XYZ file of C-alpha atoms in Angstrom:
118
model
C 126.166 140.975 109.472
C 126.307 137.770 107.524
C 125.588 136.543 104.064
C 122.178 135.285 105.192
C 121.180 138.773 106.275
C 122.072 140.215 102.899
C 120.265 137.410 101.090
C 117.229 138.062 103.257
C 117.541 141.773 102.505
C 117.377 140.922 98.821
C 113.864 139.621 99.315
C 112.683 142.903 100.804
C 112.819 144.933 97.639
C 114.794 146.594 94.909
C 116.169 150.109 95.134
C 116.624 151.178 91.560
C 119.845 149.771 90.110
C 119.616 149.461 86.371
C 120.035 145.781 85.626
C 121.251 143.733 82.729
C 118.396 141.767 81.200
C 118.436 138.002 80.891
C 119.027 138.341 77.149
C 122.376 139.986 77.819
C 123.958 136.591 78.360
C 126.211 135.785 75.432
C 124.134 132.700 74.700
C 121.484 130.432 76.165
C 124.114 127.988 77.406
C 125.700 130.726 79.543
C 122.311 131.628 80.975
C 121.484 127.980 81.660
C 124.775 127.494 83.538
C 124.151 130.654 85.591
C 120.637 129.496 86.474
C 121.828 126.011 87.374
C 124.363 127.509 89.790
C 121.709 129.861 91.228
C 119.124 127.131 91.853
C 120.197 126.482 95.479
C 119.176 130.097 96.255
C 115.561 129.342 95.319
C 113.295 129.943 98.304
C 112.355 126.262 98.385
C 116.009 125.197 98.650
C 117.825 127.975 100.479
C 116.785 127.105 104.036
C 119.322 124.262 104.007
C 122.251 126.475 102.964
C 124.880 127.732 105.360
C 126.057 131.329 105.135
C 129.390 130.125 103.772
C 127.695 128.092 101.035
C 125.520 131.072 100.052
C 128.671 133.162 99.778
C 130.301 130.512 97.580
C 127.267 130.433 95.320
C 127.356 134.216 94.947
C 131.062 134.078 94.079
C 130.389 131.444 91.417
C 127.475 133.449 90.043
C 129.608 136.574 89.837
C 131.944 134.742 87.471
C 129.054 133.565 85.293
C 127.008 136.776 85.261
C 126.937 139.115 82.273
C 129.071 142.231 82.442
C 126.047 144.404 83.231
C 125.737 143.044 86.788
C 129.398 142.511 87.690
C 129.562 145.750 89.659
C 126.710 144.649 91.917
C 128.350 141.287 92.599
C 131.690 142.980 93.237
C 130.149 145.469 95.653
C 128.337 142.771 97.612
C 131.218 140.307 97.734
C 133.708 143.028 98.736
C 131.408 143.986 101.586
C 131.327 140.381 102.811
C 135.119 140.223 102.838
C 135.775 143.695 104.229
C 132.731 144.692 106.236
C 132.534 148.418 106.850
C 129.383 149.937 108.285
C 129.543 152.871 105.877
C 129.250 150.448 102.924
C 126.160 148.690 104.288
C 123.625 150.587 102.140
C 125.612 149.999 98.928
C 125.803 146.281 99.743
C 122.081 146.191 100.485
C 121.262 147.848 97.170
C 123.579 145.443 95.361
C 121.842 142.485 97.000
C 118.465 143.759 95.767
C 119.834 144.172 92.246
C 121.323 140.682 92.270
C 118.126 139.141 93.625
C 115.992 140.767 90.968
C 118.464 139.868 88.226
C 118.418 136.201 89.280
C 114.623 136.132 89.351
C 114.344 137.785 85.928
C 117.024 135.572 84.377
C 116.004 132.239 85.848
C 112.871 130.460 86.938
C 113.879 131.013 90.558
C 111.985 132.635 93.405
C 114.424 134.333 95.766
C 111.409 135.290 97.843
C 109.599 138.606 97.777
C 111.749 140.388 95.197
C 109.028 140.435 92.531
C 106.324 141.262 95.053
C 108.289 144.224 96.348
C 108.206 145.852 92.911
C 104.377 145.893 92.798
């Protein structure tokens, strides 16, 4: 199961992880950098991204994200590197959390994450 599948899963919904809010960035410059790096994941842009590039973007975002979402990034990225079927649900939940965090922090539409919460 590839990065694209997990990214697509992120648009399906959110399963209840408690997320860091956008205001948990140390400053607006940190948030702006994070959002700039996340922009290729916007629904309007992401169709041109390879699975490898999406994985690179997620790795970069994990380094820029506030502490409150590091565990979700770690869980998802570890699953990409060491796929184990028994970890699939944890990775899926992490992808939902990351998708919602990106949408709340940035003016980016991952696709369906907000709608799934209604």
